[in-house]
Amino acid sequence: MKPARVVVTGIGVASPLGLQLDELWRNVAAGAGAAREWPDLAEQGFRIRAASRIGSFEAPELRRGRELALHAARAAVEQSHATPPRNTGVFVGSTMGESAAFERAAEGAELDLEDFSVDSFTRALREAFDLGGPASSIATACAAGNYALGAALDALRAGRIDFALAGAAEPFSRLAMLGFSRSRAMAPDACRPFDRRRNGMQLGEGAAMFALERAEEAERRGVEPLAEVVALGLSCDAHHATAPLEDGSGMRRAMRTALEYAQVEPRCVDWINAHGSGTVRSDAAEARAIRELFDGNVPPVSGSKGALGHALGAASALEAALCIAGLRAGVVPPTFGHEVEDPDAGLRCEQRALEQPLDIALNNAFAFGGVNSCLVLRRWAN
Amino acid sequence: MPGAEAMGELKLATPYARGALPALDEEATLDRLCAELAPLFAPPFDAERSSLAVVSSNAGARSAVEFWSQAQRVGLAVASPALFPWTLANAACGRLAREFGVRGPNYTFSGRAAALSSALQQLADDLHFARVTAGWIVAIDFAGPSRARTLFAALRAEEAHHVELVSTAANRRAHSRLCAAAQLRRLIPRSN
């Protein structure tokens, strides 16, 4: 028996290039980039001051992540034209939760840090929408958004819930800014995914939340889905605390597993939204994984971390939103920051928006600890 | 390897381990935990088709505070990056995966009772959909300001096992609190 089709009926985002998906997509497709220098980082003594932050989003310092998640969730629910039922499942991912709380605690503030964990985002969404269904707070770092969507997919297919809110949120983290910078993983000037001159990541922030339901339910409600969530593939390198397997085998396994679960052949993939963090090792491993899986027939590849920065736990959720926007528009967006192909990595990214029919997209997300995820998304067609 | 055991209201028919560790930093705690859990990860198992989940309400918290605190003391320009990887909540699960060679799905659930429920449901789904043939859930309550010791509990489930967990009233026994003070559900391979 075929599994139930699960669709996205609403998307909300908060990003450095837009607080609504239309605005975000327009900017990314036009080749915009959000990174700039921040005077407050210089004042605080950071060596690297460039980041992609949402300057226009105001929120209490210790609850910025929660507010980003709520902003995105409200927009997703509104677009879905649904009143989330009480048993709605809530699946939220993040890396650090409210990083500012940990920083303040280190500076002497008396805080119960469990109130500021990833779980605090989930609780906030359940409270905001008065929900009592299953909930997961997923702390799988840079893959958390994909994981959240996968959890919603399972719960909907199993019939445990009829509606889901899933996604991820990550407020800007000075702690992460320092950690990546001191670990020599951060680019001093720009993030250049898969570029020959790439020299690190740039930090971002944001949130993306999705309203999901079974396709039959959306049809019953008279709502046109935005896209279909088909499958999630996962693997773990079990190799190193931070560096991926050089041969990309763990990343390749996640992608291959996703395609197997989706019952999609590699040749049917129209677009890969790469993780493309801009670091030397991770991009090289991912490039090798993609080349070997697709055996010379690599579909168009793009990456958005040059444009948006690396929003850590929220990155894969924001990028899933971009995948859906791209599938609907029939456009692979340009890869901001990719100008010169790295001959060693051997992976070219689209530098201009590419218009072509798109049906299947892969959303790659790889995290510290060798945690690998690949989400298969399909343009909605009834 | 522990066999079936009863812990108050909690009955398990699957390999299980539990215990307490002294208050150490997270890296040292994980080193000790790996030694404690080694029997639970005894082969055979299919490394690529086994899942590993950590459930914790405070994984990474102590390291995050210590990392930022050190940076404030010595200055950002010379802060040591050594502790940074441990500030991420999923560092513990990565450490366990490396120790025992578990290369399938790797999960970290943040929270207490609800997080354990999520982990159990995920394991049930992964087994049911044949994404894995074995899985471990490790619940860790790291030592910190409000607790003197790190508490842990872990279970292993495979196709042939099922775990029956029952709702309990508040249980003051420190070891079982991790697993028992939650709404839990049957975890049984389904036939459909």
XYZ file of C-alpha atoms in Angstrom, chain A residues 90-340:
251
model
C 4.428 20.357 16.623
C 7.963 19.500 15.513
C 10.610 22.167 16.013
C 14.338 22.054 15.454
C 17.215 24.249 16.550
C 20.888 24.010 17.451
C 21.178 25.989 20.631
C 17.730 27.260 21.513
C 18.060 30.735 23.014
C 21.816 31.174 22.805
C 21.653 34.582 24.477
C 20.380 32.944 27.665
C 23.483 30.760 27.893
C 25.640 33.817 27.279
C 23.849 35.787 29.993
C 24.076 32.872 32.412
C 27.824 32.805 31.829
C 27.898 36.516 32.569
C 26.195 35.938 35.914
C 22.467 36.027 35.245
C 20.492 33.535 37.295
C 18.513 31.638 34.720
C 17.011 28.178 34.536
C 18.539 27.285 31.212
C 16.101 24.473 30.575
C 13.520 27.212 30.038
C 15.584 28.460 27.116
C 16.326 25.200 25.352
C 15.018 24.071 21.959
C 12.013 22.776 23.845
C 11.049 26.334 24.772
C 10.230 27.025 21.098
C 7.995 23.976 20.904
C 6.190 24.887 24.103
C 5.631 28.419 22.830
C 4.014 27.203 19.625
C 1.776 24.759 21.473
C 0.701 27.502 23.831
C 0.163 30.078 21.091
C -2.157 27.801 19.138
C -3.568 25.906 22.147
C -2.321 22.561 20.939
C -2.219 19.272 22.782
C -0.940 16.827 20.175
C 2.434 15.135 19.935
C 5.480 17.353 19.992
C 9.189 16.981 19.346
C 12.027 19.362 20.066
C 14.854 18.291 17.825
C 18.369 19.469 18.576
C 20.242 18.042 15.609
C 22.092 21.241 14.843
C 22.346 22.190 11.166
C 20.050 19.354 10.077
C 17.270 20.117 12.535
C 14.844 21.625 10.032
C 14.940 18.545 7.807
C 14.480 16.337 10.857
C 11.415 18.311 11.960
C 9.785 17.930 8.558
C 10.602 14.224 8.567
C 8.988 13.788 11.973
C 5.838 15.516 10.759
C 5.836 13.302 7.678
C 5.897 10.142 9.798
C 3.190 11.330 12.180
C 0.841 12.330 9.362
C 1.399 9.139 7.367
C 0.801 7.032 10.466
C -2.478 8.828 11.066
C -1.483 9.940 14.562
C -2.272 13.536 13.664
C -4.245 15.385 11.015
C -2.239 18.590 10.942
C 1.337 19.524 11.732
C 3.450 22.573 12.358
C 7.068 21.755 11.645
C 10.223 23.735 11.102
C 13.111 25.320 12.884
C 14.344 28.524 14.442
C 17.759 29.874 15.374
C 18.422 33.317 16.781
C 21.789 34.929 16.144
C 24.317 33.441 18.526
C 27.400 35.324 19.721
C 28.522 32.064 21.255
C 28.388 30.321 17.883
C 29.966 33.342 16.198
C 32.909 33.039 18.551
C 33.093 29.272 18.416
C 33.161 29.001 14.638
C 35.509 31.949 14.364
C 38.009 30.560 16.865
C 37.729 27.145 15.213
C 38.927 28.753 11.955
C 35.689 27.731 10.261
C 34.462 31.233 9.578
C 35.199 33.258 6.467
C 36.513 36.731 7.200
C 34.867 38.239 4.156
C 32.269 36.163 2.334
C 30.764 32.696 2.188
C 31.528 31.102 -1.200
C 29.827 27.714 -1.526
C 31.898 25.258 -3.598
C 34.019 28.122 -4.901
C 37.745 27.649 -5.480
C 38.444 30.516 -3.073
C 36.060 29.409 -0.344
C 37.411 29.814 3.155
C 34.583 29.310 5.573
C 31.029 29.942 6.620
C 29.218 33.054 7.684
C 26.721 33.039 10.499
C 23.062 33.840 9.981
C 19.789 33.468 11.831
C 16.152 32.938 11.085
C 13.184 30.628 11.158
C 10.953 28.735 8.788
C 7.790 26.915 9.774
C 5.505 24.788 7.644
C 1.875 23.763 7.917
C 1.534 20.162 6.738
C -1.332 17.760 6.281
C -2.289 14.747 4.217
C -3.123 15.630 0.628
C -6.632 14.231 0.935
C -7.307 16.577 3.837
C -6.062 19.594 1.914
C -8.265 18.581 -0.987
C -11.241 18.173 1.325
C -10.627 21.671 2.659
C -10.321 23.063 -0.846
C -6.726 24.225 -0.306
C -4.134 23.907 -3.057
C -0.904 22.411 -1.655
C 2.377 24.216 -2.144
C 4.512 21.106 -2.442
C 4.789 17.518 -1.323
C 7.197 16.254 1.310
C 8.177 12.845 0.031
C 10.940 11.347 2.154
C 13.794 11.978 4.554
C 17.063 10.083 4.452
C 19.411 10.080 7.452
C 22.847 8.765 8.267
C 25.698 9.402 10.660
C 29.401 9.415 9.799
C 30.356 8.329 13.332
C 33.780 9.688 12.430
C 34.669 13.027 14.046
C 33.137 15.641 16.297
C 33.152 18.319 13.628
C 34.723 17.188 10.344
C 32.791 15.060 7.853
C 34.097 11.887 6.282
C 36.388 13.111 3.518
C 35.016 10.687 0.991
C 31.457 12.002 1.506
C 30.190 8.472 1.981
C 27.929 9.359 4.899
C 26.413 12.273 3.006
C 25.970 10.074 -0.052
C 24.253 7.427 2.045
C 21.736 9.958 3.367
C 20.928 11.104 -0.168
C 20.722 7.556 -1.507
C 18.495 6.492 1.361
C 16.197 9.454 0.797
C 15.830 8.553 -2.872
C 15.168 4.902 -2.032
C 12.448 5.829 0.439
C 10.989 8.245 -2.113
C 11.209 5.578 -4.821
C 12.919 8.111 -7.042
C 15.849 7.338 -9.302
C 18.785 9.767 -9.204
C 18.177 10.633 -12.849
C 14.739 11.990 -11.876
C 16.157 14.621 -9.518
C 15.888 18.052 -11.104
C 17.691 20.150 -8.518
C 19.866 19.787 -5.454
C 19.845 22.491 -2.834
C 23.231 21.720 -1.353
C 24.241 22.232 2.229
C 27.168 24.215 0.826
C 28.435 25.810 4.025
C 31.442 27.308 2.276
C 34.003 25.440 4.375
C 36.817 23.713 2.556
C 36.230 20.225 3.908
C 32.462 20.072 4.070
C 31.961 21.392 0.542
C 34.594 19.005 -0.808
C 32.932 16.033 0.877
C 29.477 17.048 -0.311
C 30.701 17.645 -3.854
C 32.206 14.183 -3.940
C 29.054 12.649 -2.489
C 26.896 14.307 -5.144
C 29.220 13.457 -8.031
C 29.464 9.820 -7.035
C 25.765 9.359 -6.345
C 24.745 10.924 -9.638
C 27.559 9.236 -11.542
C 28.348 12.044 -13.928
C 24.762 13.192 -14.399
C 24.623 15.800 -11.706
C 21.453 17.912 -11.830
C 21.604 21.676 -11.249
C 23.046 22.474 -7.845
C 22.579 25.625 -5.838
C 23.276 26.758 -2.304
C 21.873 29.645 -0.354
C 24.300 30.076 2.537
C 26.264 32.633 0.562
C 23.095 34.718 0.373
C 21.581 34.069 3.784
C 24.478 33.014 5.922
C 24.372 29.784 7.861
C 21.337 29.879 10.106
C 22.467 26.703 11.878
C 19.384 24.808 13.073
C 17.074 26.957 10.962
C 19.157 26.635 7.783
C 17.613 23.475 6.395
C 14.121 24.774 7.149
C 14.767 28.090 5.381
C 16.274 26.208 2.483
C 13.332 23.811 2.298
C 11.150 26.897 1.962
C 13.364 28.115 -0.882
C 13.151 24.685 -2.513
C 9.378 24.858 -2.469
C 9.380 28.376 -3.845
C 11.766 27.304 -6.580
C 9.761 24.212 -7.466
C 6.636 26.331 -7.831
C 8.399 28.967 -9.906
C 10.351 26.517 -12.041
C 13.554 28.360 -11.142
C 16.815 27.171 -9.604
C 18.101 30.261 -7.795
C 21.652 31.522 -8.219
C 24.323 30.598 -5.690
C 25.458 33.878 -4.230
C 29.190 33.761 -3.613
C 29.977 30.993 -6.105
C 32.013 32.541 -8.884
C 34.866 30.189 -9.709
